DNA sequence: ATACAAACTGAAAACGTTTTTTGCAAGTGG
DNA sequence: CCACTTGCAAAAAACGTTTTCAGTTTGTAT
């Protein structure tokens, strides 16, 4: 039985000795460069026997590249980012790169530290998803190494940027409700510090005003993208007897909060109040009733970002296929009964 | 305005030159070792001016340690693992270690490759969560470096292992239903290749037999831990007119699938059929009706695993506080009306 | 056979640190 | 005043590779 893995920190030198050649030759065999056939097979045999694997660290040292890509997101464990990460994993796996994930938890300092870690570890490229890092800092970074930006709509940084039309998506969500006959539509938004959240609110306002609908101030609520905040906001709304027949929540998690609040107050989703979310989390198709929402192709975003990073690392320009948001109509919305 | 980050691949040598000292002295200052005060401040000044940060790669090379921990899970983007990862992140962040996450997607070969990557990159410790890797291989690994196992109930490997009593949890879930008066209880299990899935099924069977209840063969369904499989199974059950008043699903995702199927068939959860899940995902408290489930303290598991890894790296024995599963009663279960 | 190119191998340098060793100056005890 | 520590900084070795450079062998054409 051959034990798997390098026995105990073998080096290329051990291999060389055992094969009776120089370390250069071993290196060449490992890297598939031309070597006399006889030596080639001999060294290869020893390589297999010892189950030798060259140290990635030493390699990185001399090559100046590490085959790693730093990926900075707000929160690895949040469904939306998790989906994106899946896409990134899938692509990088193929190209032999290794993603290094860090969460910044909506905290600028943590974000900066994570970037520093990436730099210290000499990653070959960085993918920044959202976040609070300043434009100047990003520009600085982009000038020095491959950088891909995701969901940073406004910035004018010299780096490939992947953006989805959040405002348009929100517009479509709101219009859907309007077309169903709703006039009294509440919007529960995300934190105004987040770009996406404000874009979605703008989309909501656009749609309302385009259709000649007045927006009552108390229809504009601010949440934090988590269920509880939307739950509370909705409870308030009902307790204040604010009139509304539909809710557009800025993400699916908050839409769930809304749904639960309605349930608690004895109202039924879609029969009494229509609800639209945003994101299309994997779970959204399975809640009761299945949630009408705007699908963000999170995995594809991740794949696209990874592809862009790979291109950049290869010295090629990144080409970005445009990605679309799409309204997914399920059962949480229905025509207003009158 | 000082630009952030190393200008362009500065080395310790540049610092030394600019400060008029040897590189050894710079190294000592960086590492906080004793140096004449005058030099210390001088070097420190240059260090700040240049915004110098030593190369982690070079450091790893010579120190033989990388400050990284390999973490192998089935699927980063699956809620349960994502929660665990959050716990791991939190702890390792404090100790200055960096987690390197890999997903194996329930595939032995990918799993082996991920381990190989960890080894190649010379991680200081490895955390293996679940998975199919053979016991022998794990033992091999444990002998060579700090290894922490999570959710590998059966193995007798010389490494700290964190396990939750899956069988007991399933027993509690089932007993809860029985105590509510249910007699006809369906179990939708996970894939039998997974340890946790079989343990949960055993717990269900234990509880049934302990209470003198016969289990009809068609009450034992096998799913794949995803919503759809449970949805299909439940639809089948109803279409076959299999009698049941309650369902114990082996995880929350499948419980959602069950719920949706019931909804589709015009049955209402808790009024007509009680449903219990397993995991207590963040979302489970917010679905309608909120799901009764067995809480797995995923974040705590992650924290515990990380702590264990840190101890091991420090050469100390890991101490494992036992973690408990807990029945969380919400609104998806209620006493059988008769 | 001889000169020269081609093909390949081994020695050595390099990557950027930390750590060990060496060297020097100042301090201390007799 | 000498021998001997002590304290500290510089020089050098080491980490495990890849790559450059020089040297050796082999082959080929004259």
PDB file of C-alpha atoms in Angstrom, chain B residues 171-300:
ATOM      1  CA  UNK B 171     -35.502  11.355  17.775  1.00  0.00           C
ATOM      2  CA  UNK B 172     -36.563  14.591  19.452  1.00  0.00           C
ATOM      3  CA  UNK B 173     -38.180  15.871  16.285  1.00  0.00           C
ATOM      4  CA  UNK B 174     -40.153  12.690  15.836  1.00  0.00           C
ATOM      5  CA  UNK B 175     -41.096  12.468  19.489  1.00  0.00           C
ATOM      6  CA  UNK B 176     -42.407  16.002  19.319  1.00  0.00           C
ATOM      7  CA  UNK B 177     -44.806  14.924  16.597  1.00  0.00           C
ATOM      8  CA  UNK B 178     -45.799  11.835  18.478  1.00  0.00           C
ATOM      9  CA  UNK B 179     -46.476  13.824  21.612  1.00  0.00           C
ATOM     10  CA  UNK B 180     -48.769  16.040  19.573  1.00  0.00           C
ATOM     11  CA  UNK B 181     -50.810  12.965  18.855  1.00  0.00           C
ATOM     12  CA  UNK B 182     -49.536  12.114  15.419  1.00  0.00           C
ATOM     13  CA  UNK B 183     -49.248   8.456  14.544  1.00  0.00           C
ATOM     14  CA  UNK B 184     -48.868   8.517  10.800  1.00  0.00           C
ATOM     15  CA  UNK B 185     -45.548  10.233  10.351  1.00  0.00           C
ATOM     16  CA  UNK B 186     -43.632  10.334   7.106  1.00  0.00           C
ATOM     17  CA  UNK B 187     -39.874  10.736   7.034  1.00  0.00           C
ATOM     18  CA  UNK B 188     -38.175  12.282   4.050  1.00  0.00           C
ATOM     19  CA  UNK B 189     -34.515  11.522   4.449  1.00  0.00           C
ATOM     20  CA  UNK B 190     -31.302  12.651   2.835  1.00  0.00           C
ATOM     21  CA  UNK B 191     -29.108  10.599   0.551  1.00  0.00           C
ATOM     22  CA  UNK B 192     -28.044   7.391   2.263  1.00  0.00           C
ATOM     23  CA  UNK B 193     -24.458   8.034   1.275  1.00  0.00           C
ATOM     24  CA  UNK B 194     -24.345  10.767   3.865  1.00  0.00           C
ATOM     25  CA  UNK B 195     -23.682   9.914   7.425  1.00  0.00           C
ATOM     26  CA  UNK B 196     -25.961  12.582   8.853  1.00  0.00           C
ATOM     27  CA  UNK B 197     -28.817  11.436   6.693  1.00  0.00           C
ATOM     28  CA  UNK B 198     -28.679   7.870   7.920  1.00  0.00           C
ATOM     29  CA  UNK B 199     -28.292   8.966  11.537  1.00  0.00           C
ATOM     30  CA  UNK B 200     -31.418  11.060  11.245  1.00  0.00           C
ATOM     31  CA  UNK B 201     -33.354   8.259   9.740  1.00  0.00           C
ATOM     32  CA  UNK B 202     -32.286   5.995  12.564  1.00  0.00           C
ATOM     33  CA  UNK B 203     -33.452   8.588  15.069  1.00  0.00           C
ATOM     34  CA  UNK B 204     -36.829   8.653  13.407  1.00  0.00           C
ATOM     35  CA  UNK B 205     -37.071   4.877  13.476  1.00  0.00           C
ATOM     36  CA  UNK B 206     -35.962   4.768  17.109  1.00  0.00           C
ATOM     37  CA  UNK B 207     -38.676   7.159  18.157  1.00  0.00           C
ATOM     38  CA  UNK B 208     -41.358   5.369  16.229  1.00  0.00           C
ATOM     39  CA  UNK B 209     -40.502   1.967  17.590  1.00  0.00           C
ATOM     40  CA  UNK B 210     -39.990   3.272  21.141  1.00  0.00           C
ATOM     41  CA  UNK B 211     -43.559   4.495  21.029  1.00  0.00           C
ATOM     42  CA  UNK B 212     -44.864   1.298  19.593  1.00  0.00           C
ATOM     43  CA  UNK B 213     -45.640   2.751  16.209  1.00  0.00           C
ATOM     44  CA  UNK B 214     -45.361   0.707  13.059  1.00  0.00           C
ATOM     45  CA  UNK B 215     -43.603   2.411  10.132  1.00  0.00           C
ATOM     46  CA  UNK B 216     -45.221   1.858   6.774  1.00  0.00           C
ATOM     47  CA  UNK B 217     -42.562   1.339   4.109  1.00  0.00           C
ATOM     48  CA  UNK B 218     -43.951   4.160   2.009  1.00  0.00           C
ATOM     49  CA  UNK B 219     -43.432   6.557   4.868  1.00  0.00           C
ATOM     50  CA  UNK B 220     -39.691   6.287   4.316  1.00  0.00           C
ATOM     51  CA  UNK B 221     -38.715   8.472   1.409  1.00  0.00           C
ATOM     52  CA  UNK B 222     -35.244   9.327   0.216  1.00  0.00           C
ATOM     53  CA  UNK B 223     -34.471  12.842  -0.950  1.00  0.00           C
ATOM     54  CA  UNK B 224     -31.229  14.656  -1.676  1.00  0.00           C
ATOM     55  CA  UNK B 225     -31.408  17.435   0.901  1.00  0.00           C
ATOM     56  CA  UNK B 226     -32.731  19.841  -1.718  1.00  0.00           C
ATOM     57  CA  UNK B 227     -36.218  21.303  -1.921  1.00  0.00           C
ATOM     58  CA  UNK B 228     -37.268  19.699  -5.164  1.00  0.00           C
ATOM     59  CA  UNK B 229     -36.710  16.137  -4.105  1.00  0.00           C
ATOM     60  CA  UNK B 230     -38.969  16.560  -1.108  1.00  0.00           C
ATOM     61  CA  UNK B 231     -41.532  18.383  -3.158  1.00  0.00           C
ATOM     62  CA  UNK B 232     -41.724  15.464  -5.565  1.00  0.00           C
ATOM     63  CA  UNK B 233     -41.801  12.882  -2.829  1.00  0.00           C
ATOM     64  CA  UNK B 234     -44.654  14.627  -1.090  1.00  0.00           C
ATOM     65  CA  UNK B 235     -46.655  15.019  -4.286  1.00  0.00           C
ATOM     66  CA  UNK B 236     -46.249  11.280  -4.856  1.00  0.00           C
ATOM     67  CA  UNK B 237     -47.348  10.476  -1.365  1.00  0.00           C
ATOM     68  CA  UNK B 238     -50.544  12.452  -1.760  1.00  0.00           C
ATOM     69  CA  UNK B 239     -51.258  11.161  -5.222  1.00  0.00           C
ATOM     70  CA  UNK B 240     -50.845   7.616  -3.919  1.00  0.00           C
ATOM     71  CA  UNK B 241     -53.281   8.444  -1.133  1.00  0.00           C
ATOM     72  CA  UNK B 242     -50.743   7.380   1.405  1.00  0.00           C
ATOM     73  CA  UNK B 243     -52.211   8.273   4.784  1.00  0.00           C
ATOM     74  CA  UNK B 244     -50.175  10.650   6.966  1.00  0.00           C
ATOM     75  CA  UNK B 245     -50.721  13.557   9.282  1.00  0.00           C
ATOM     76  CA  UNK B 246     -47.168  14.731   9.809  1.00  0.00           C
ATOM     77  CA  UNK B 247     -43.830  14.879   8.060  1.00  0.00           C
ATOM     78  CA  UNK B 248     -40.352  14.914   9.482  1.00  0.00           C
ATOM     79  CA  UNK B 249     -37.975  16.166   6.805  1.00  0.00           C
ATOM     80  CA  UNK B 250     -34.267  15.556   7.271  1.00  0.00           C
ATOM     81  CA  UNK B 251     -33.458  19.220   6.706  1.00  0.00           C
ATOM     82  CA  UNK B 252     -35.186  22.563   6.434  1.00  0.00           C
ATOM     83  CA  UNK B 253     -34.731  22.875   2.719  1.00  0.00           C
ATOM     84  CA  UNK B 254     -36.659  19.666   2.202  1.00  0.00           C
ATOM     85  CA  UNK B 255     -39.243  20.792   4.739  1.00  0.00           C
ATOM     86  CA  UNK B 256     -39.871  23.746   2.461  1.00  0.00           C
ATOM     87  CA  UNK B 257     -40.354  21.434  -0.450  1.00  0.00           C
ATOM     88  CA  UNK B 258     -42.867  19.489   1.579  1.00  0.00           C
ATOM     89  CA  UNK B 259     -44.692  22.649   2.541  1.00  0.00           C
ATOM     90  CA  UNK B 260     -44.999  23.781  -1.035  1.00  0.00           C
ATOM     91  CA  UNK B 261     -46.303  20.394  -2.161  1.00  0.00           C
ATOM     92  CA  UNK B 262     -48.941  20.452   0.541  1.00  0.00           C
ATOM     93  CA  UNK B 263     -49.898  23.935  -0.546  1.00  0.00           C
ATOM     94  CA  UNK B 264     -50.191  22.792  -4.134  1.00  0.00           C
ATOM     95  CA  UNK B 265     -52.467  19.973  -3.082  1.00  0.00           C
ATOM     96  CA  UNK B 266     -54.668  22.321  -1.109  1.00  0.00           C
ATOM     97  CA  UNK B 267     -53.474  21.141   2.280  1.00  0.00           C
ATOM     98  CA  UNK B 268     -52.425  23.603   4.913  1.00  0.00           C
ATOM     99  CA  UNK B 269     -49.373  23.165   7.026  1.00  0.00           C
ATOM    100  CA  UNK B 270     -50.140  22.676  10.703  1.00  0.00           C
ATOM    101  CA  UNK B 271     -53.906  22.770  10.153  1.00  0.00           C
ATOM    102  CA  UNK B 272     -53.889  19.649   8.038  1.00  0.00           C
ATOM    103  CA  UNK B 273     -50.358  18.351   8.236  1.00  0.00           C
ATOM    104  CA  UNK B 274     -47.579  19.119  10.701  1.00  0.00           C
ATOM    105  CA  UNK B 275     -44.042  19.538   9.379  1.00  0.00           C
ATOM    106  CA  UNK B 276     -40.729  19.428  11.198  1.00  0.00           C
ATOM    107  CA  UNK B 277     -37.398  20.250   9.632  1.00  0.00           C
ATOM    108  CA  UNK B 278     -33.792  20.033  10.708  1.00  0.00           C
ATOM    109  CA  UNK B 279     -31.026  22.687  10.837  1.00  0.00           C
ATOM    110  CA  UNK B 280     -32.891  25.868  11.677  1.00  0.00           C
ATOM    111  CA  UNK B 281     -31.658  27.879   8.747  1.00  0.00           C
ATOM    112  CA  UNK B 282     -31.831  31.642   9.161  1.00  0.00           C
ATOM    113  CA  UNK B 283     -34.780  31.639   6.806  1.00  0.00           C
ATOM    114  CA  UNK B 284     -36.796  29.058   8.687  1.00  0.00           C
ATOM    115  CA  UNK B 285     -38.084  31.477  11.279  1.00  0.00           C
ATOM    116  CA  UNK B 286     -39.526  33.650   8.519  1.00  0.00           C
ATOM    117  CA  UNK B 287     -41.343  31.289   6.248  1.00  0.00           C
ATOM    118  CA  UNK B 288     -45.094  30.973   6.613  1.00  0.00           C
ATOM    119  CA  UNK B 289     -45.854  29.284   8.837  1.00  0.00           C
ATOM    120  CA  UNK B 290     -42.567  29.541  10.737  1.00  0.00           C
ATOM    121  CA  UNK B 291     -40.965  26.136  10.763  1.00  0.00           C
ATOM    122  CA  UNK B 292     -40.620  23.860  13.747  1.00  0.00           C
ATOM    123  CA  UNK B 293     -37.171  22.392  13.487  1.00  0.00           C
ATOM    124  CA  UNK B 294     -34.057  21.081  15.193  1.00  0.00           C
ATOM    125  CA  UNK B 295     -31.530  23.822  15.598  1.00  0.00           C
ATOM    126  CA  UNK B 296     -27.999  22.990  14.638  1.00  0.00           C
ATOM    127  CA  UNK B 297     -25.729  25.658  16.043  1.00  0.00           C
ATOM    128  CA  UNK B 298     -23.834  25.935  12.787  1.00  0.00           C
ATOM    129  CA  UNK B 299     -21.915  29.068  13.626  1.00  0.00           C
ATOM    130  CA  UNK B 300     -20.867  27.671  16.943  1.00  0.00           C
TER     131      UNK B 300
END
